[in-house]
Short mmCIF file of C-alpha atoms and ligand atoms in Angstrom, two decimals:
data_model
loop_
_atom_site.label_atom_id
_atom_site.label_comp_id
_atom_site.label_asym_id
_atom_site.label_seq_id
_atom_site.Cartn_x
_atom_site.Cartn_y
_atom_site.Cartn_z
CA MET A 1 49.40 -40.89 -14.74
CA GLN A 2 50.86 -37.42 -14.75
CA ASP A 3 53.69 -35.63 -16.49
CA SER A 4 56.31 -33.83 -14.44
CA SER A 5 54.59 -30.46 -14.89
CA SER A 6 54.53 -28.32 -11.76
CA ASP A 7 51.19 -26.67 -12.54
CA TYR A 8 49.03 -29.39 -10.97
CA LEU A 9 46.40 -28.06 -8.63
CA LEU A 10 45.32 -31.53 -7.53
CA GLU A 11 47.45 -34.67 -7.55
CA VAL A 12 45.89 -37.98 -6.58
CA GLU A 13 48.46 -40.68 -5.89
CA ASN A 14 47.71 -44.38 -5.45
CA LEU A 15 44.31 -43.58 -3.95
CA ARG A 16 42.53 -46.49 -2.30
CA ALA A 17 39.10 -46.16 -0.72
CA PHE A 18 37.74 -49.38 0.79
CA HIS A 19 34.68 -49.91 2.93
CA THR A 20 33.35 -52.89 4.84
CA SER A 21 30.23 -54.82 3.89
CA LYS A 22 28.48 -58.06 4.87
CA THR A 23 30.34 -59.87 2.10
CA GLY A 24 33.79 -58.42 2.82
CA LEU A 25 35.97 -55.43 2.04
CA ILE A 26 34.65 -53.46 -0.95
CA ARG A 27 37.50 -51.99 -3.00
CA ALA A 28 35.59 -48.98 -4.34
CA VAL A 29 38.74 -47.16 -5.48
CA ASN A 30 41.73 -49.41 -5.91
CA GLY A 31 45.02 -47.68 -6.67
CA ILE A 32 44.18 -44.64 -8.76
CA SER A 33 46.53 -41.80 -9.74
CA PHE A 34 45.81 -38.71 -11.82
CA GLY A 35 46.19 -34.94 -11.68
CA VAL A 36 44.17 -31.84 -12.48
CA LYS A 37 46.08 -28.78 -13.69
CA GLU A 38 45.21 -25.13 -13.04
CA GLY A 39 42.24 -24.19 -15.23
CA GLU A 40 41.89 -27.73 -16.57
CA SER A 41 38.86 -29.98 -16.60
CA VAL A 42 39.43 -33.69 -16.01
CA GLY A 43 36.59 -36.16 -16.48
CA ILE A 44 36.13 -39.47 -14.70
CA PHE A 45 33.91 -41.55 -16.89
CA GLY A 46 32.62 -45.12 -16.54
CA GLU A 47 29.84 -47.50 -15.59
CA SER A 48 27.67 -47.14 -12.50
CA GLY A 49 29.20 -48.67 -9.38
CA ALA A 50 32.75 -48.33 -10.75
CA GLY A 51 33.82 -46.12 -7.84
CA LYS A 52 33.64 -42.69 -9.51
CA SER A 53 31.74 -40.97 -6.69
CA SER A 54 34.02 -42.59 -4.11
CA ILE A 55 36.93 -40.64 -5.64
CA ALA A 56 35.01 -37.41 -5.05
CA LEU A 57 34.08 -38.36 -1.48
CA SER A 58 37.70 -39.35 -0.75
CA ILE A 59 39.09 -36.02 -1.99
CA LEU A 60 36.52 -34.15 0.08
CA GLY A 61 37.28 -36.17 3.23
CA ILE A 62 33.75 -37.57 3.46
CA PHE A 63 34.32 -41.20 2.39
CA ASN A 64 35.42 -42.44 5.83
CA LYS A 65 32.49 -40.78 7.62
CA VAL A 66 29.92 -42.31 5.26
CA SER A 67 31.60 -45.74 5.34
CA ARG A 68 31.83 -45.78 9.13
CA PHE A 69 28.20 -44.77 9.43
CA TYR A 70 27.11 -47.79 7.39
CA ALA A 71 29.62 -50.05 9.16
CA THR A 72 28.19 -49.04 12.55
CA ALA A 73 24.65 -49.61 11.29
CA SER A 74 25.53 -53.16 10.15
CA ALA A 75 27.40 -53.81 13.46
CA SER A 76 29.45 -56.75 12.17
CA GLU A 77 32.37 -57.95 14.32
CA GLU A 78 34.71 -58.18 11.35
CA SER A 79 33.85 -54.66 10.30
CA GLU A 80 34.54 -53.37 13.83
CA ARG A 81 37.86 -55.22 13.89
CA LEU A 82 38.95 -53.73 10.56
CA TRP A 83 37.98 -50.17 11.48
CA ALA A 84 39.78 -50.55 14.83
CA LEU A 85 42.89 -51.63 12.88
CA HIS A 86 42.39 -48.63 10.59
CA ASP A 87 42.43 -46.31 13.61
CA LYS A 88 45.51 -48.02 15.02
CA ALA A 89 47.35 -47.67 11.70
CA ARG A 90 46.43 -43.98 11.46
CA LYS A 91 47.59 -43.31 15.01
CA LYS A 92 50.94 -45.00 14.33
CA GLY A 93 51.29 -43.35 10.91
CA MET A 94 51.42 -46.79 9.25
CA THR A 95 50.03 -47.90 5.89
CA PRO A 96 47.87 -51.03 5.36
CA GLU A 97 50.93 -52.65 3.74
CA GLU A 98 52.95 -52.02 6.89
CA MET A 99 50.06 -53.41 8.97
CA GLY A 100 50.11 -56.52 6.75
CA GLU A 101 46.40 -56.37 5.89
CA GLU A 102 44.04 -54.56 3.53
CA LEU A 103 42.11 -52.00 5.57
CA PRO A 104 38.97 -49.92 5.11
CA GLY A 105 39.26 -46.14 4.74
CA VAL A 106 41.08 -43.83 2.38
CA TRP A 107 44.79 -44.37 1.73
CA GLY A 108 47.34 -42.84 -0.60
CA ARG A 109 47.91 -39.10 -1.13
CA VAL A 110 45.63 -36.30 -2.32
CA LEU A 111 47.80 -33.23 -2.83
CA PHE A 112 45.90 -29.98 -3.25
CA LYS A 113 48.18 -26.99 -3.83
CA GLY A 114 50.94 -29.26 -2.56
CA LYS A 115 49.20 -30.05 0.76
CA ASP A 116 48.09 -33.64 1.48
CA LEU A 117 44.36 -33.42 2.25
CA LEU A 118 44.36 -36.93 3.72
CA ALA A 119 46.78 -35.80 6.42
CA LEU A 120 44.74 -32.74 7.48
CA LYS A 121 42.69 -32.55 10.66
CA GLU A 122 38.93 -32.07 10.19
CA LYS A 123 39.14 -28.41 11.23
CA GLU A 124 41.83 -27.68 8.61
CA LEU A 125 39.97 -29.68 5.98
CA ARG A 126 36.80 -27.66 6.59
CA LYS A 127 38.65 -24.53 5.50
CA VAL A 128 39.39 -26.19 2.15
CA ARG A 129 36.08 -28.02 1.59
CA GLY A 130 33.29 -25.69 0.46
CA ASN A 131 35.82 -22.90 0.14
CA GLU A 132 38.76 -23.73 -2.12
CA ILE A 133 37.18 -26.99 -3.31
CA THR A 134 33.44 -27.01 -3.89
CA TYR A 135 31.18 -29.94 -4.64
CA VAL A 136 28.14 -30.15 -6.89
CA PRO A 137 26.50 -33.49 -6.03
CA GLN A 138 24.06 -35.73 -7.92
CA GLY A 139 20.33 -35.01 -7.71
CA LEU A 140 20.92 -31.36 -7.00
CA ALA A 141 17.61 -29.58 -7.12
CA GLY A 142 16.01 -31.26 -4.08
CA SER A 143 18.75 -29.94 -1.82
CA LEU A 144 17.61 -26.28 -2.07
CA ASN A 145 15.60 -25.03 0.88
CA PRO A 146 12.09 -24.34 -0.52
CA TYR A 147 11.33 -21.71 2.16
CA THR A 148 14.35 -19.43 1.74
CA GLU A 149 14.97 -16.82 -0.96
CA ILE A 150 17.70 -17.80 -3.39
CA ASP A 151 19.94 -14.80 -2.73
CA LEU A 152 20.06 -15.73 0.97
CA GLN A 153 20.79 -19.38 0.16
CA THR A 154 23.49 -18.43 -2.33
CA ALA A 155 25.17 -16.21 0.27
CA GLU A 156 25.16 -18.87 3.01
CA ALA A 157 28.64 -20.28 2.29
CA LEU A 158 30.16 -16.79 2.31
CA TRP A 159 28.76 -16.00 5.74
CA ALA A 160 29.66 -19.48 7.05
CA HIS A 161 33.33 -19.03 6.10
CA ASP A 162 33.55 -15.43 7.34
CA ASP A 163 35.40 -16.43 10.52
CA ASP A 164 36.91 -12.98 11.02
CA ASP A 165 33.62 -11.16 10.52
CA ILE A 166 34.97 -8.94 7.77
CA LEU A 167 32.31 -9.20 5.07
CA TRP A 168 30.01 -6.31 4.31
CA GLU A 169 26.41 -6.98 3.32
CA ARG A 170 26.80 -4.86 0.22
CA GLU A 171 29.82 -6.91 -0.88
CA VAL A 172 27.93 -10.17 -0.30
CA ALA A 173 24.94 -8.90 -2.30
CA ARG A 174 27.24 -7.95 -5.17
CA ARG A 175 28.89 -11.37 -5.26
CA VAL A 176 25.52 -13.15 -5.09
CA LEU A 177 24.28 -11.20 -8.11
CA GLU A 178 27.53 -11.90 -9.97
CA VAL A 179 27.36 -15.68 -9.58
CA LEU A 180 23.63 -15.92 -10.28
CA ASP A 181 24.24 -13.89 -13.41
CA LEU A 182 27.19 -16.11 -14.36
CA VAL A 183 24.96 -19.21 -14.34
CA GLU A 184 22.44 -17.28 -16.44
CA ILE A 185 19.53 -16.81 -14.07
CA GLY A 186 17.48 -14.31 -16.08
CA ASP A 187 16.21 -11.00 -14.57
CA VAL A 188 18.33 -11.70 -11.56
CA ASP A 189 17.90 -8.22 -10.04
CA ILE A 190 14.19 -8.87 -9.65
CA ARG A 191 14.10 -12.64 -9.19
CA LYS A 192 16.88 -12.95 -6.60
CA SER A 193 14.28 -12.63 -3.83
CA LEU A 194 12.13 -15.51 -5.06
CA LYS A 195 12.08 -18.98 -3.52
CA PRO A 196 13.22 -22.17 -5.35
CA GLY A 197 9.67 -23.27 -6.26
CA GLU A 198 9.39 -20.24 -8.53
CA PHE A 199 12.28 -21.36 -10.72
CA SER A 200 12.40 -24.13 -13.31
CA LEU A 201 14.25 -27.39 -12.56
CA GLY A 202 17.16 -26.29 -14.76
CA GLU A 203 17.36 -22.93 -12.98
CA ASP A 204 17.33 -24.67 -9.57
CA GLN A 205 20.28 -26.79 -10.70
CA ARG A 206 22.16 -23.71 -11.91
CA ILE A 207 21.46 -21.89 -8.62
CA LEU A 208 23.23 -24.77 -6.86
CA ILE A 209 26.19 -24.32 -9.16
CA ALA A 210 26.16 -20.59 -8.28
CA MET A 211 26.25 -21.59 -4.61
CA ALA A 212 29.32 -23.72 -5.35
CA LEU A 213 30.98 -20.77 -7.13
CA ILE A 214 30.33 -18.02 -4.60
CA MET A 215 33.51 -18.82 -2.66
CA GLU A 216 35.54 -18.41 -5.88
CA PRO A 217 36.97 -21.91 -5.47
CA SER A 218 40.03 -23.18 -7.31
CA LEU A 219 38.46 -26.59 -7.94
CA MET A 220 34.89 -27.69 -8.50
CA ILE A 221 34.00 -31.37 -8.25
CA ALA A 222 30.78 -32.01 -10.16
CA ASP A 223 29.32 -35.49 -9.62
CA GLU A 224 26.79 -36.38 -12.33
CA PRO A 225 25.38 -32.83 -12.32
CA THR A 226 23.07 -33.58 -15.26
CA THR A 227 21.48 -36.80 -13.98
CA ALA A 228 17.72 -37.10 -14.60
CA VAL A 229 17.28 -33.90 -16.59
CA ASP A 230 16.27 -33.53 -20.23
CA VAL A 231 18.74 -32.62 -22.95
CA GLY A 232 17.89 -28.90 -23.04
CA VAL A 233 18.29 -28.50 -19.27
CA GLN A 234 21.48 -30.59 -19.39
CA GLN A 235 23.00 -28.29 -21.99
CA ARG A 236 22.35 -25.16 -19.92
CA ILE A 237 23.89 -26.76 -16.82
CA LEU A 238 26.99 -27.73 -18.79
CA ASP A 239 27.15 -24.25 -20.35
CA ALA A 240 27.09 -22.74 -16.85
CA ILE A 241 30.02 -24.94 -15.77
CA ILE A 242 32.01 -24.21 -18.94
CA LEU A 243 31.42 -20.47 -18.57
CA ALA A 244 32.48 -20.54 -14.91
CA LYS A 245 35.62 -22.45 -15.87
CA GLU A 246 36.52 -19.88 -18.51
CA ARG A 247 35.64 -16.74 -16.56
CA LEU A 248 36.99 -17.78 -13.17
CA GLY A 249 39.91 -19.93 -14.35
CA LEU A 250 38.33 -22.76 -12.39
CA SER A 251 39.66 -26.33 -12.48
CA VAL A 252 36.95 -28.98 -12.74
CA LEU A 253 36.77 -32.66 -11.84
CA MET A 254 33.70 -33.85 -13.75
CA ILE A 255 32.23 -37.26 -12.90
CA SER A 256 29.73 -38.79 -15.30
CA ASN A 257 28.79 -41.91 -17.21
CA ASP A 258 27.71 -39.81 -20.17
CA GLN A 259 30.11 -39.47 -23.10
CA GLY A 260 28.37 -36.30 -24.24
CA VAL A 261 29.15 -34.65 -20.90
CA MET A 262 32.82 -35.69 -21.24
CA ALA A 263 33.05 -34.40 -24.82
CA GLU A 264 31.55 -31.03 -23.81
CA THR A 265 33.42 -30.37 -20.60
CA ALA A 266 36.64 -32.38 -20.23
CA ASP A 267 40.17 -31.74 -21.49
CA ARG A 268 41.44 -35.12 -20.29
CA VAL A 269 39.49 -38.20 -19.28
CA GLY A 270 40.02 -41.27 -17.10
CA VAL A 271 37.84 -44.29 -17.85
CA MET A 272 36.88 -46.21 -14.74
CA SER A 273 35.74 -49.76 -14.09
CA ALA A 274 35.96 -51.92 -10.95
CA GLY A 275 37.75 -49.29 -8.89
CA LYS A 276 40.54 -48.78 -11.46
CA LEU A 277 41.30 -46.28 -14.19
CA MET A 278 41.49 -48.48 -17.28
CA GLU A 279 42.67 -45.74 -19.62
CA PHE A 280 43.59 -42.08 -19.26
CA GLY A 281 44.31 -39.52 -21.93
CA ASP A 282 43.08 -36.46 -23.78
CA VAL A 283 39.36 -36.45 -24.41
CA HIS A 284 39.65 -36.62 -28.20
CA THR A 285 41.80 -39.76 -28.11
CA ILE A 286 39.62 -41.49 -25.53
CA LEU A 287 36.32 -40.84 -27.32
CA LYS A 288 37.46 -41.15 -30.95
CA SER A 289 40.10 -43.86 -30.82
CA PRO A 290 39.76 -45.64 -27.48
CA GLY A 291 42.51 -48.19 -26.95
CA HIS A 292 41.35 -50.18 -23.94
CA PRO A 293 38.85 -53.03 -24.48
CA PHE A 294 36.70 -51.70 -21.62
CA THR A 295 36.60 -48.16 -23.06
CA ARG A 296 35.65 -49.55 -26.48
CA ALA A 297 32.91 -51.76 -25.02
CA PHE A 298 31.58 -48.98 -22.80
CA ILE A 299 31.41 -46.44 -25.64
CA MET A 300 29.76 -48.98 -27.96
CA SER A 301 27.19 -49.92 -25.29
CA ASN A 302 25.58 -46.50 -25.42
CA PRO A 303 27.04 -44.29 -28.14
CA PRO A 304 25.91 -40.67 -28.47
CA MET A 305 23.54 -39.85 -31.36
CA GLU A 306 26.23 -37.99 -33.32
CA LEU A 307 28.30 -41.20 -33.58
CA MET A 308 25.47 -43.35 -34.93
CA ARG A 309 26.20 -42.59 -38.59
CA THR A 310 29.93 -43.33 -38.23
CA ILE A 311 29.12 -46.56 -36.41
CA ARG A 312 26.76 -47.66 -39.20
CA GLU A 313 29.27 -46.75 -41.92
CA LYS A 314 32.01 -48.75 -40.20
CA GLY A 315 29.72 -51.76 -39.76
CA LEU A 316 30.22 -51.74 -35.98
CA ARG A 317 27.65 -53.25 -33.62
CA ILE A 318 26.00 -51.44 -30.73
CA ARG A 319 25.70 -53.84 -27.84
CA GLY A 320 25.82 -53.86 -24.05
CA ILE A 321 28.91 -55.05 -22.20
CA PRO A 322 28.38 -58.79 -21.65
CA GLY A 323 28.09 -60.09 -18.06
CA ASN A 324 27.97 -58.02 -14.88
CA PRO A 325 30.52 -55.72 -13.26
CA PRO A 326 32.73 -57.71 -10.85
CA ASP A 327 31.87 -58.22 -7.19
CA MET A 328 34.22 -55.70 -5.56
CA ALA A 329 34.41 -57.79 -2.38
CA ASN A 330 35.74 -60.73 -4.45
CA PRO A 331 37.22 -59.31 -7.64
CA PRO A 332 38.53 -61.77 -10.24
CA ALA A 333 42.24 -62.59 -10.30
CA GLY A 334 44.27 -60.71 -12.90
CA CYS A 335 42.69 -57.92 -14.93
CA PRO A 336 39.31 -56.99 -13.39
CA PHE A 337 37.76 -56.81 -16.86
CA ASN A 338 38.92 -60.31 -17.91
CA PRO A 339 35.59 -62.18 -17.38
CA ARG A 340 33.88 -59.74 -19.79
CA CYS A 341 36.71 -59.03 -22.23
CA GLU A 342 36.60 -60.58 -25.69
CA TYR A 343 40.41 -60.32 -25.93
CA ALA A 344 41.22 -61.99 -22.58
CA LYS A 345 44.01 -64.61 -22.59
CA GLU A 346 45.71 -66.67 -19.91
CA VAL A 347 47.93 -63.80 -18.75
CA CYS A 348 44.84 -61.61 -18.21
CA ARG A 349 43.34 -64.18 -15.84
CA GLU A 350 46.55 -64.54 -13.84
CA GLN A 351 48.25 -61.16 -13.58
CA MET A 352 47.05 -57.65 -12.90
CA PRO A 353 48.34 -55.43 -15.73
CA GLU A 354 50.53 -52.44 -14.89
CA TYR A 355 49.94 -48.88 -16.08
CA ARG A 356 51.91 -48.06 -19.21
CA GLU A 357 52.22 -44.77 -21.08
CA VAL A 358 51.52 -46.02 -24.63
CA GLU A 359 51.78 -42.56 -26.18
CA ARG A 360 52.69 -39.26 -24.55
CA GLY A 361 49.99 -38.58 -21.93
CA HIS A 362 47.98 -41.69 -22.91
CA TRP A 363 47.96 -44.36 -20.17
CA MET A 364 46.66 -47.90 -20.41
CA LEU A 365 45.97 -50.77 -18.02
CA CYS A 366 45.98 -53.73 -20.41
CA HIS A 367 48.39 -56.61 -21.12
CA ARG A 368 47.43 -56.84 -24.78
CA TYR A 369 47.02 -53.25 -25.99
CA GLU A 370 49.60 -53.57 -28.80
CA GLU A 371 47.95 -56.74 -30.18
CA LEU A 372 44.41 -55.33 -30.39
CA PRO A 373 42.80 -54.42 -33.73
CA GLU A 374 42.64 -50.70 -34.57
CA PHE A 375 39.48 -48.98 -33.43
CA ILE A 376 38.71 -45.46 -34.66
CA LEU A 377 35.26 -43.87 -34.55
S1 SF4 B 401 44.33 -57.11 -19.81
FE1 SF4 B 401 43.36 -58.74 -20.99
S2 SF4 B 401 41.33 -58.92 -20.06
FE2 SF4 B 401 42.15 -56.98 -19.42
S3 SF4 B 401 41.39 -55.55 -20.90
FE3 SF4 B 401 43.39 -56.18 -21.63
S4 SF4 B 401 42.99 -57.89 -23.01
FE4 SF4 B 401 41.12 -57.57 -21.80
#
C-alpha cells in the first residue's frame, strides 16, 4: 500500500507475526504492507487485540523474544515443534510457504533506510533500536526510575550508545536540556535534578518522550502513548510529539484506538482489525468519509465529541460493533469481518478480498466497496 516514491524511511512488506497458543497459531499480524516517509506520521488505528502493538514489536525485533518466552512457559509439544521448524526455516533461509506450513515468528520484510531489519543479527539491530528507531510504549510513567534524577535518566541512552567513548559531559548536559525543553518541562534548568515523583503524571510521560528523542532518532514508534490519562494531559503529550516531529523532522508511527489521536497526529492512517489493514489512506479521507464497513462501524462505535452534532444531523446511529472480534487461532473463512458485517454476502464468506487502490493512495480490503452506500461525516 505504497506509491513508488523513493522517500520512504520505513517500508513494511507482507508482514506476518504469528505466535503459538494453547488453541493454535495466533495470526496477530497477517500480511500487512505500508510505508512511512521521511518526516511523515502514519497512524495504525483499530480495536483492541487487532494486532497493532504486534506490528511495533515486529519492527523493533522484540516480537519473537516475547512470543518464545510465553511458548516456553506453556511448554506445549506442538508449540515446541513449530518453533523448531521456525529455526530450521531461518537457518535454511526458507519462508513458511517453502516449508509448506504456517509458522510462528515474524516473516516478510521491514526495510528501514533500505536495510531489512528482519535479516539483521541482534547486535546490528541493537544499533538501530533505541538509536535510529525509538519506542514510546503504553503505560509509560511507571517505567521511570523513582530514585534517579531525570537528567541522568534522560542521558542514559546517550551513554549506552557511546561505544567509542567520544561524548563529553557538557555535550550530554546540553542535549538533555534541549530535549526536556522540547517536551515543555517548565523551569528545566532548576528542575532537571529532581526525581520523577516530583513531576506530574503528564510531565513524567513527556520526560519519557524526551528520553526517546535524545538519540535524535529518524523514527519514533509511539504505542498508545495517551492511554489512561485525562484529556488535558493527553493534549500536552500529543503536542510534545507534534513539536518533536516538526522541529526534528522526525517520522512517527503512531498506534492508537483513539480517533482524536489519529486526527491530531497522523498524515495517513491504516485501520486494523483481525491482523489485517482493512483500509489505508490519508487521515482526512479515513475519518471523514470512511469506505470500509469495518472503519465505518469502528468510528460509529465511539465517535469523538466534535462529530456528535454531524451524526445527529445526519440521523446516524451510534452503536457498538455487533459480535466479538474473531478468534485469531481460528479466523472465519473469507473476509475476517464477515460475521459482523451488515453488508456481507456469499462471496465475503468464501473468499478473502484482495487489496485494491480505489482512489490514488486509498487502499481497501473489501469485495463490495463499490456497492456500499455513501458515508460522509
Ligand atoms: S468483504 Fe464483505 S464482509 Fe468484508 S467488509 Fe466487505 S462487505 Fe463486509
